[in-house]
Amino acid sequence: MLSFILIIIAGLFFSGIISRTKSIASGRKGPGIFQPLKDVVRLFKKGAIYSETTSFIFQIAPTIYFASIIMAMLIVPFGQSKGIISFNGDFVFFAYVLALGKFFNIISAMDTGSSFEGMGASREALYSMLAEPAFFILMGSFSLLTGHTSFQEIFAALHLGSTISYALATLATFVLVMVAMIENSRMPIDDPKTHLELTMIHEVMILDNSGFDLGLILTAGYLKFAVYGALIVNLFIGIVGYQYSIPLFFAIQFSMAVTIGLVESFMARFRMNHNAQFILVLSSVSFLIFFVVMLILGKFI
Amino acid sequence: MILIKAFLLLLLLITVLIPFFNVKGKGIVTFIAILLNTLISSYFAFLTFLGEKFEFILPGSIVSGLIPLRIDALSGWFMMVINIVFITGGFYGFFYMNNYKSQKNNLSLHSISFVFLHAALISLCVIQNSIAFIVAWEIMALSAFILIIFEHGKITTLKAGINYLIQSHISIVFLMLGFMWMAFKTGTYDFAAISTYTATHDSSIGIILFLCFFVTFAIKAGFVPFHTWLPYAHPAAPAHISGIMSGVIIKIGIFGILRMLLLIKPDFTIIGYIILIVSLISGLYGVMLAIIQHNLKKLLAYHSIENIGIIGIGIGLGCIGLGSENIILASIGFAGALLHTLNHALFKSLLFYTAGNVYLATHTLDIEHLGGLIKKMPQTTLLFLIAAIAICGIPPFNGFISEFLIYNGLYSWLHEAKLASLVMIIFSILGLVMIGGLAMLCFTKAFGVVFLGSPRHQFKHEIKEVPFKQLFPLYLIAALIISIGLFPKLFLNLMMKPVSLYTGIQQASFIPLQGPSFDAIQSLSYAAWGFVLLIGGIFLIRKLATRKRIIETSPTWGCGYIAPNPKLQYTANSFVRSFIKLFKPILVISKKEHKLHGIFPSEETHYETHPYDGLEKQLIDNPLKSYKSFMGRFLFLQNGKLQFYILYGIIFIILVIGLPLIYEKIIELMNFFKQL
């Protein structure tokens, strides 16, 4: 329950912090931290325009996408306190629930019959497929390390005592941050602020959404960031008391948002046809984590 | 006993009666026959779930000896799967075949073969005598062949059918080899003898024997590299037959593997690893080739190979669990495999039936010609969508439950694995995740291109939804898919008995399916319910919030371009283009391209791509080619001149008479040398 509330709070600010960082880095005055929220509220109040080509799929897809993110939020634990839903193998459920959201996102883009949106849909389907192994292998490594198979038990048992475990957590953070970037279609993979539809992934898929539906999609995007942020926080808090862990939660979410902002300010997007290789690198990093865990547990003998 | 006699008598009666009915009557009689046989076999299947076992001894003949029929929970489970698919398939087929009313004799043959196929499959589950088993196996293969070549006017259909016939007979060779070996060693055809023989002999015999049967059943099930018949036979057959083939016939291969595991009890660890590796390759290869297909049914056929791979991963895990005496892993593995067998039978038959609806409406299965069917056929679209989500293994549908079990098996195995098995586990997880992700790519493509967007092709005839009567069995299957997703515990309880055959725990309580991984199923079911409610709730809020808003319609945003036409849409091929580029070394795609000339080319141009199966090329086409060219050297013998044929005859006669004489002389000569 705690994590659910914390993620919502973090999600409210996350996108604002990113855009604020970007505006400071580029020397602009820029919008305030609450601007994304205001945008969403404005969208919720608006009417909608639907394309003549679309069908009921296009109408239900944003709802299901949003619901899948909420469901994923319910599973994420917060240190000692369980998520609202917790069972053995819940991270499998977590990943597959997110996949349902993606499935509907992709087919709703196909529903418009637009060439641009089809392009985005195709890329989204391929990249998310390539990103998933990294997450599963990462969770497999932690499961091996701790001997548990649910989010909460894994994170609670993840003691960071030795130097090598810190190295492990750093690598894991890297993987999770990059998975979050891919899932949210942010910078090195995709540039949401590009002005050419041909080079977008996520933004081009939602070209035809408007009004309440677009609001749902944007909100879901903000929350998704916070969900992955919360997973990273969980790598570090372990059994620390709430008086430390809650500030730590916000500190880590904040620094993740700032990092994303900085990356987007100073890095160029990867070439689209090199993305696949890049994403596969993530899987090899998680393989590295797996082998480190095997080393720690002495399974090599 | 009376029931079994009734079962067999019914077959005879049907064969005699069907030709005399009119077209509608044939359909009804066929369906009634299937229904009666289903009732009889379901009665036994149901009792086995309650823990009963049956054994009947049929007198047989001099050749075969006594024919024991043993019905245990494993037979019961597969009989249930067969019956579900045949009842829905028969019902659907009754309406599907309405479109071929004029071919009266052909329909008689089709109906008779349909009933025979059902009976043969059911009897394969219970017969425990090698000779009777081979006979039933042959009846199944032949009746399936007749069903596939229903549209035998088309050359591709006939070719596909013959391809199937040859490959299923190659599988019979291995089956006979295994049975002959055992009959030679034990002197009886009873399956029970196999069990006792392998238990008392060296374990390597068990492994070799099992591998012999494994090849048989792998050809039937479509494990890579024995899969090449499958992508031809499925698209060629009528839709209900494709559904049944994919739902049941290939599952009889799975049944065979599971049955042999029970009988032979080989070294489970080695067998487990072999099955696991073959299954991983099957799963990945199947889905990769599925993605590049343009023919909707062929795409689905390759997905069957993928799902057989997933089932195989479950069986492999179960075997390894038995080998390492990890009862939980064993139960999870076999439970996952059995449940996925049922699940795949459900969603794959649903997919084939909906593909059949598409074919009836548009007369084409080439997905590049389809599009926008959701407006014309909303119900078919919804059913296809449900099945597509289920086959991708996404909650809250049934595919997720079985994949979840297998994931859980893999993750729980992790904790006690050593180096080699850890590497195996991590690659299995990698494989399973990739399979899931690729399946999603494939089905977003198939669904998006076939049903969404605007039509890519103007058909001369009107496209309309099939009647509700025909959709009714499809809704039944969809209901089952959803209920397994929402009440998984119920089906796991059913599965307790077949699984306990392997794990050896025979209590009537729920012990075999307990442990942390199975407790998760209950929470999973709550989570699935919560998810459904959540979606409903948010949708309701959306409905209320947008009630008074202005809703408009306008053309799709074309990024400033104001005259878009359907040809600008993303095609199936372009949707998977980046995938094709990424996996180029594995895929074989032949291109036919017409180069354009000049700055303003005036001539019409054409561009075609044909996906092909690389393994088929390497394993079947190339050896066949070199065999053919080798045999071509002897072509001069067959020159059509009578004199030569008479000469061959004379040479043959001389050899037949002369060889023994020469042989005698040689012996004499040898003796002569020895005396020296």
Tab-separated table of C-alpha atoms in Angstrom, chain A:
chain	number	residue	atom	x	y	z
A	1	MET	CA	0.000	0.000	0.000
A	2	LEU	CA	2.821	2.317	0.952
A	3	SER	CA	4.596	1.814	-2.337
A	4	PHE	CA	1.401	2.500	-4.254
A	5	ILE	CA	1.006	5.920	-2.635
A	6	LEU	CA	4.680	6.744	-2.923
A	7	ILE	CA	4.758	5.837	-6.604
A	8	ILE	CA	1.768	8.054	-7.299
A	9	ILE	CA	3.437	10.974	-5.519
A	10	ALA	CA	6.709	10.375	-7.351
A	11	GLY	CA	4.875	9.985	-10.642
A	12	LEU	CA	3.252	13.387	-10.201
A	13	PHE	CA	6.578	15.167	-10.183
A	14	PHE	CA	8.755	12.907	-12.289
A	15	SER	CA	8.064	14.295	-15.726
A	16	GLY	CA	8.114	17.867	-14.448
A	17	ILE	CA	11.559	17.378	-12.984
A	18	ILE	CA	12.845	15.955	-16.245
A	19	SER	CA	11.633	18.900	-18.281
A	20	ARG	CA	12.802	21.368	-15.641
A	21	THR	CA	16.299	19.823	-15.736
A	22	LYS	CA	16.310	20.037	-19.491
A	23	SER	CA	15.287	23.665	-19.487
A	24	ILE	CA	17.937	24.590	-16.917
A	25	ALA	CA	20.602	22.667	-18.818
A	26	SER	CA	19.754	24.434	-22.036
A	27	GLY	CA	19.523	27.829	-20.354
A	28	ARG	CA	15.809	28.325	-20.951
A	29	LYS	CA	13.308	29.590	-18.441
A	30	GLY	CA	11.117	26.603	-19.218
A	31	PRO	CA	7.828	25.402	-17.773
A	32	GLY	CA	7.263	24.762	-14.084
A	33	ILE	CA	7.436	21.375	-12.437
A	34	PHE	CA	3.649	21.080	-12.462
A	35	GLN	CA	3.247	21.783	-16.152
A	36	PRO	CA	2.847	18.093	-17.193
A	37	LEU	CA	0.159	17.692	-14.552
A	38	LYS	CA	-1.665	20.763	-15.774
A	39	ASP	CA	-1.469	19.388	-19.297
A	40	VAL	CA	-3.031	16.135	-18.225
A	41	VAL	CA	-5.810	17.817	-16.278
A	42	ARG	CA	-6.553	19.996	-19.273
A	43	LEU	CA	-6.704	16.915	-21.491
A	44	PHE	CA	-9.067	15.144	-19.120
A	45	LYS	CA	-11.517	18.002	-19.556
A	46	LYS	CA	-11.404	17.998	-23.331
A	47	GLY	CA	-13.564	16.320	-25.919
A	48	ALA	CA	-12.040	13.901	-28.376
A	49	ILE	CA	-11.636	13.413	-32.087
A	50	TYR	CA	-11.551	9.872	-33.374
A	51	SER	CA	-10.338	8.845	-36.762
A	52	GLU	CA	-12.925	7.400	-39.140
A	53	THR	CA	-10.734	4.372	-39.664
A	54	THR	CA	-10.624	3.390	-36.013
A	55	SER	CA	-12.799	0.890	-34.198
A	56	PHE	CA	-13.573	-0.060	-30.611
A	57	ILE	CA	-9.986	-1.249	-30.175
A	58	PHE	CA	-8.846	2.349	-30.373
A	59	GLN	CA	-11.368	3.325	-27.710
A	60	ILE	CA	-10.492	0.672	-25.152
A	61	ALA	CA	-6.744	0.547	-25.692
A	62	PRO	CA	-5.762	3.599	-23.595
A	63	THR	CA	-7.900	2.356	-20.715
A	64	ILE	CA	-6.271	-1.053	-20.758
A	65	TYR	CA	-2.824	0.487	-21.065
A	66	PHE	CA	-3.511	2.670	-18.046
A	67	ALA	CA	-4.977	-0.236	-16.080
A	68	SER	CA	-1.914	-2.350	-16.815
A	69	ILE	CA	0.346	0.308	-15.295
A	70	ILE	CA	-1.868	0.599	-12.205
A	71	MET	CA	-1.784	-3.179	-11.875
A	72	ALA	CA	2.013	-3.155	-12.134
A	73	MET	CA	2.110	-0.479	-9.416
A	74	LEU	CA	0.109	-2.709	-7.113
A	75	ILE	CA	2.766	-5.402	-7.357
A	76	VAL	CA	5.829	-3.274	-6.601
A	77	PRO	CA	6.812	-3.564	-2.929
A	78	PHE	CA	8.525	-1.025	-0.735
A	79	GLY	CA	11.364	-2.578	1.195
A	80	GLN	CA	9.773	-4.536	4.004
A	81	SER	CA	6.186	-3.709	3.175
A	82	LYS	CA	4.621	-5.870	0.521
A	83	GLY	CA	2.892	-4.585	-2.539
A	84	ILE	CA	-0.885	-4.944	-2.459
A	85	ILE	CA	-0.502	-8.051	-4.576
A	86	SER	CA	2.372	-10.336	-3.762
A	87	PHE	CA	2.962	-13.963	-4.554
A	88	ASN	CA	5.739	-16.214	-5.754
A	89	GLY	CA	6.719	-15.261	-9.260
A	90	ASP	CA	4.865	-11.961	-9.104
A	91	PHE	CA	7.546	-10.330	-11.220
A	92	VAL	CA	6.511	-12.582	-14.098
A	93	PHE	CA	2.991	-11.288	-13.665
A	94	PHE	CA	4.389	-7.743	-13.485
A	95	ALA	CA	6.172	-8.056	-16.818
A	96	TYR	CA	3.265	-9.779	-18.556
A	97	VAL	CA	0.695	-7.295	-17.305
A	98	LEU	CA	2.824	-4.520	-18.768
A	99	ALA	CA	2.946	-6.572	-21.961
A	100	LEU	CA	-0.855	-6.494	-22.177
A	101	GLY	CA	-0.718	-2.707	-22.078
A	102	LYS	CA	1.876	-2.724	-24.814
A	103	PHE	CA	-0.140	-5.158	-26.910
A	104	PHE	CA	-3.124	-2.831	-26.871
A	105	ASN	CA	-0.977	0.198	-27.513
A	106	ILE	CA	0.448	-1.437	-30.592
A	107	ILE	CA	-2.837	-2.627	-32.025
A	108	SER	CA	-4.486	0.717	-31.364
A	109	ALA	CA	-1.736	2.326	-33.415
A	110	MET	CA	-2.410	-0.201	-36.167
A	111	ASP	CA	-6.106	0.594	-35.877
A	112	THR	CA	-5.648	4.069	-37.296
A	113	GLY	CA	-4.333	2.746	-40.588
A	114	SER	CA	-1.665	5.422	-40.634
A	115	SER	CA	1.752	4.616	-42.035
A	116	PHE	CA	3.522	6.603	-39.332
A	117	GLU	CA	1.743	4.908	-36.492
A	118	GLY	CA	2.373	1.503	-37.999
A	119	MET	CA	6.047	2.386	-38.050
A	120	GLY	CA	5.999	3.286	-34.371
A	121	ALA	CA	4.020	0.146	-33.560
A	122	SER	CA	6.515	-2.046	-35.349
A	123	ARG	CA	9.433	-0.513	-33.478
A	124	GLU	CA	7.688	-0.671	-30.130
A	125	ALA	CA	6.908	-4.363	-30.598
A	126	LEU	CA	10.483	-5.213	-31.553
A	127	TYR	CA	12.270	-3.140	-28.930
A	128	SER	CA	10.109	-4.171	-26.024
A	129	MET	CA	10.630	-7.795	-27.068
A	130	LEU	CA	14.389	-7.239	-26.996
A	131	ALA	CA	14.293	-5.450	-23.651
A	132	GLU	CA	12.353	-8.098	-21.780
A	133	PRO	CA	15.085	-10.747	-21.444
A	134	ALA	CA	17.257	-8.268	-19.535
A	135	PHE	CA	14.591	-7.828	-16.880
A	136	PHE	CA	13.895	-11.533	-16.526
A	137	ILE	CA	17.550	-12.484	-16.276
A	138	LEU	CA	18.096	-9.723	-13.730
A	139	MET	CA	15.262	-11.037	-11.599
A	140	GLY	CA	16.603	-14.554	-12.093
A	141	SER	CA	19.975	-13.469	-10.735
A	142	PHE	CA	18.423	-11.883	-7.664
A	143	SER	CA	16.221	-14.876	-7.172
A	144	LEU	CA	19.301	-17.077	-7.244
A	145	LEU	CA	21.146	-14.763	-4.870
A	146	THR	CA	18.394	-14.520	-2.277
A	147	GLY	CA	16.605	-17.825	-2.711
A	148	HIS	CA	13.185	-16.231	-3.115
A	149	THR	CA	10.858	-15.752	-6.049
A	150	SER	CA	8.691	-12.781	-5.215
A	151	PHE	CA	9.519	-9.102	-5.475
A	152	GLN	CA	9.105	-8.353	-1.814
A	153	GLU	CA	11.051	-11.336	-0.489
A	154	ILE	CA	13.850	-10.777	-2.971
A	155	PHE	CA	14.236	-7.125	-2.127
A	156	ALA	CA	13.929	-7.670	1.609
A	157	ALA	CA	16.639	-10.306	1.513
A	158	LEU	CA	18.967	-8.309	-0.686
A	159	HIS	CA	21.656	-7.343	1.799
A	160	LEU	CA	24.273	-5.025	0.544
A	161	GLY	CA	27.231	-5.858	2.727
A	162	SER	CA	30.231	-6.529	0.559
A	163	THR	CA	31.830	-4.476	-2.184
A	164	ILE	CA	30.852	-6.940	-4.838
A	165	SER	CA	27.191	-6.587	-3.938
A	166	TYR	CA	27.462	-2.847	-4.478
A	167	ALA	CA	28.918	-3.501	-7.894
A	168	LEU	CA	25.986	-5.803	-8.490
A	169	ALA	CA	23.443	-3.196	-7.440
A	170	THR	CA	25.111	-0.602	-9.647
A	171	LEU	CA	24.934	-2.882	-12.657
A	172	ALA	CA	21.348	-3.736	-11.825
A	173	THR	CA	20.522	-0.045	-11.539
A	174	PHE	CA	22.029	0.537	-14.934
A	175	VAL	CA	19.936	-2.262	-16.439
A	176	LEU	CA	16.747	-1.080	-14.786
A	177	VAL	CA	17.307	2.548	-15.794
A	178	MET	CA	17.901	1.514	-19.376
A	179	VAL	CA	14.884	-0.796	-19.381
A	180	ALA	CA	12.869	2.133	-18.044
A	181	MET	CA	14.176	4.300	-20.864
A	182	ILE	CA	13.180	1.732	-23.460
A	183	GLU	CA	9.793	1.119	-21.900
A	184	ASN	CA	9.096	4.831	-21.708
A	185	SER	CA	10.667	5.541	-25.079
A	186	ARG	CA	13.064	8.155	-23.826
A	187	MET	CA	16.467	9.225	-24.950
A	188	PRO	CA	19.075	7.160	-26.200
A	189	ILE	CA	16.391	4.919	-27.747
A	190	ASP	CA	13.725	7.374	-28.729
A	191	ASP	CA	13.424	11.133	-28.619
A	192	PRO	CA	9.938	12.298	-27.682
A	193	LYS	CA	10.740	15.853	-28.653
A	194	THR	CA	11.849	15.147	-32.172
A	195	HIS	CA	9.798	16.937	-34.777
A	196	LEU	CA	9.867	14.220	-37.354
A	197	GLU	CA	7.328	11.444	-37.063
A	198	LEU	CA	9.593	9.077	-38.932
A	199	THR	CA	12.066	8.986	-36.087
A	200	MET	CA	9.701	8.589	-33.150
A	201	ILE	CA	8.552	5.425	-31.481
A	202	HIS	CA	6.078	6.050	-28.714
A	203	GLU	CA	4.970	9.556	-29.642
A	204	VAL	CA	4.108	8.567	-33.157
A	205	MET	CA	1.921	5.719	-31.929
A	206	ILE	CA	-0.359	8.094	-30.089
A	207	LEU	CA	-0.646	10.712	-32.828
A	208	ASP	CA	-4.363	10.138	-33.184
A	209	ASN	CA	-5.260	9.949	-29.520
A	210	SER	CA	-6.855	12.987	-28.034
A	211	GLY	CA	-8.768	14.227	-25.017
A	212	PHE	CA	-9.348	11.873	-22.120
A	213	ASP	CA	-7.569	8.969	-23.803
A	214	LEU	CA	-4.428	10.981	-24.401
A	215	GLY	CA	-4.569	12.102	-20.779
A	216	LEU	CA	-4.684	8.461	-19.681
A	217	ILE	CA	-1.724	7.566	-21.865
A	218	LEU	CA	0.377	10.473	-20.604
A	219	THR	CA	-0.464	9.748	-16.973
A	220	ALA	CA	0.405	6.122	-17.516
A	221	GLY	CA	3.766	7.211	-18.922
A	222	TYR	CA	4.538	9.335	-15.836
A	223	LEU	CA	3.577	6.505	-13.512
A	224	LYS	CA	5.615	3.980	-15.472
A	225	PHE	CA	8.751	6.008	-14.816
A	226	ALA	CA	8.017	6.061	-11.114
A	227	VAL	CA	7.374	2.306	-11.113
A	228	TYR	CA	10.829	1.584	-12.470
A	229	GLY	CA	12.266	4.198	-10.111
A	230	ALA	CA	10.629	2.367	-7.230
A	231	LEU	CA	12.200	-0.905	-8.354
A	232	ILE	CA	15.611	0.746	-8.283
A	233	VAL	CA	14.924	2.180	-4.834
A	234	ASN	CA	14.071	-1.313	-3.681
A	235	LEU	CA	17.532	-2.491	-4.661
A	236	PHE	CA	19.011	-0.268	-1.983
A	237	ILE	CA	16.611	0.078	0.931
A	238	GLY	CA	16.390	-3.559	1.998
A	239	ILE	CA	15.496	-3.634	5.668
A	240	VAL	CA	16.197	0.027	6.442
A	241	GLY	CA	13.565	1.725	8.613
A	242	TYR	CA	10.901	3.942	7.094
A	243	GLN	CA	12.386	7.164	8.480
A	244	TYR	CA	15.351	6.649	6.147
A	245	SER	CA	13.820	4.720	3.343
A	246	ILE	CA	11.051	7.154	2.458
A	247	PRO	CA	13.411	10.140	2.012
A	248	LEU	CA	15.751	7.796	0.159
A	249	PHE	CA	12.888	6.847	-2.136
A	250	PHE	CA	12.320	10.433	-3.149
A	251	ALA	CA	16.029	11.158	-3.379
A	252	ILE	CA	16.564	8.273	-5.790
A	253	GLN	CA	13.492	9.083	-7.852
A	254	PHE	CA	14.658	12.698	-8.010
A	255	SER	CA	18.164	11.818	-9.074
A	256	MET	CA	16.838	9.384	-11.681
A	257	ALA	CA	14.668	12.125	-13.144
A	258	VAL	CA	17.585	14.566	-13.147
A	259	THR	CA	19.813	11.962	-14.797
A	260	ILE	CA	17.258	11.390	-17.517
A	261	GLY	CA	16.981	15.130	-18.022
A	262	LEU	CA	20.746	15.502	-18.279
A	263	VAL	CA	21.086	12.552	-20.637
A	264	GLU	CA	18.433	14.043	-22.861
A	265	SER	CA	20.144	17.414	-22.818
A	266	PHE	CA	23.638	16.290	-23.662
A	267	MET	CA	23.274	13.092	-25.667
A	268	ALA	CA	22.140	12.468	-29.190
A	269	ARG	CA	19.652	9.771	-29.968
A	270	PHE	CA	21.048	6.500	-31.261
A	271	ARG	CA	20.574	5.641	-34.878
A	272	MET	CA	17.355	3.726	-35.171
A	273	ASN	CA	18.921	0.698	-36.789
A	274	HIS	CA	21.521	0.441	-34.030
A	275	ASN	CA	18.951	0.376	-31.272
A	276	ALA	CA	18.535	-3.372	-31.452
A	277	GLN	CA	22.212	-4.003	-30.803
A	278	PHE	CA	22.155	-1.543	-27.955
A	279	ILE	CA	19.214	-3.233	-26.316
A	280	LEU	CA	20.871	-6.615	-26.665
A	281	VAL	CA	23.839	-5.202	-24.758
A	282	LEU	CA	21.492	-4.829	-21.804
A	283	SER	CA	20.818	-8.544	-21.852
A	284	SER	CA	24.521	-9.230	-21.765
A	285	VAL	CA	24.937	-6.881	-18.806
A	286	SER	CA	22.269	-8.832	-16.986
A	287	PHE	CA	24.051	-12.027	-17.943
A	288	LEU	CA	27.115	-10.495	-16.328
A	289	ILE	CA	25.111	-9.941	-13.155
A	290	PHE	CA	23.996	-13.550	-13.281
A	291	PHE	CA	27.559	-14.796	-13.531
A	292	VAL	CA	28.656	-12.521	-10.701
A	293	VAL	CA	25.924	-14.022	-8.552
A	294	MET	CA	27.097	-17.492	-9.498
A	295	LEU	CA	30.592	-16.419	-8.488
A	296	ILE	CA	29.410	-15.098	-5.144
A	297	LEU	CA	27.525	-18.275	-4.377
A	298	GLY	CA	30.462	-20.399	-5.456
A	299	LYS	CA	28.450	-22.255	-8.075
A	300	PHE	CA	31.355	-22.330	-10.485
A	301	ILE	CA	33.040	-25.231	-8.785
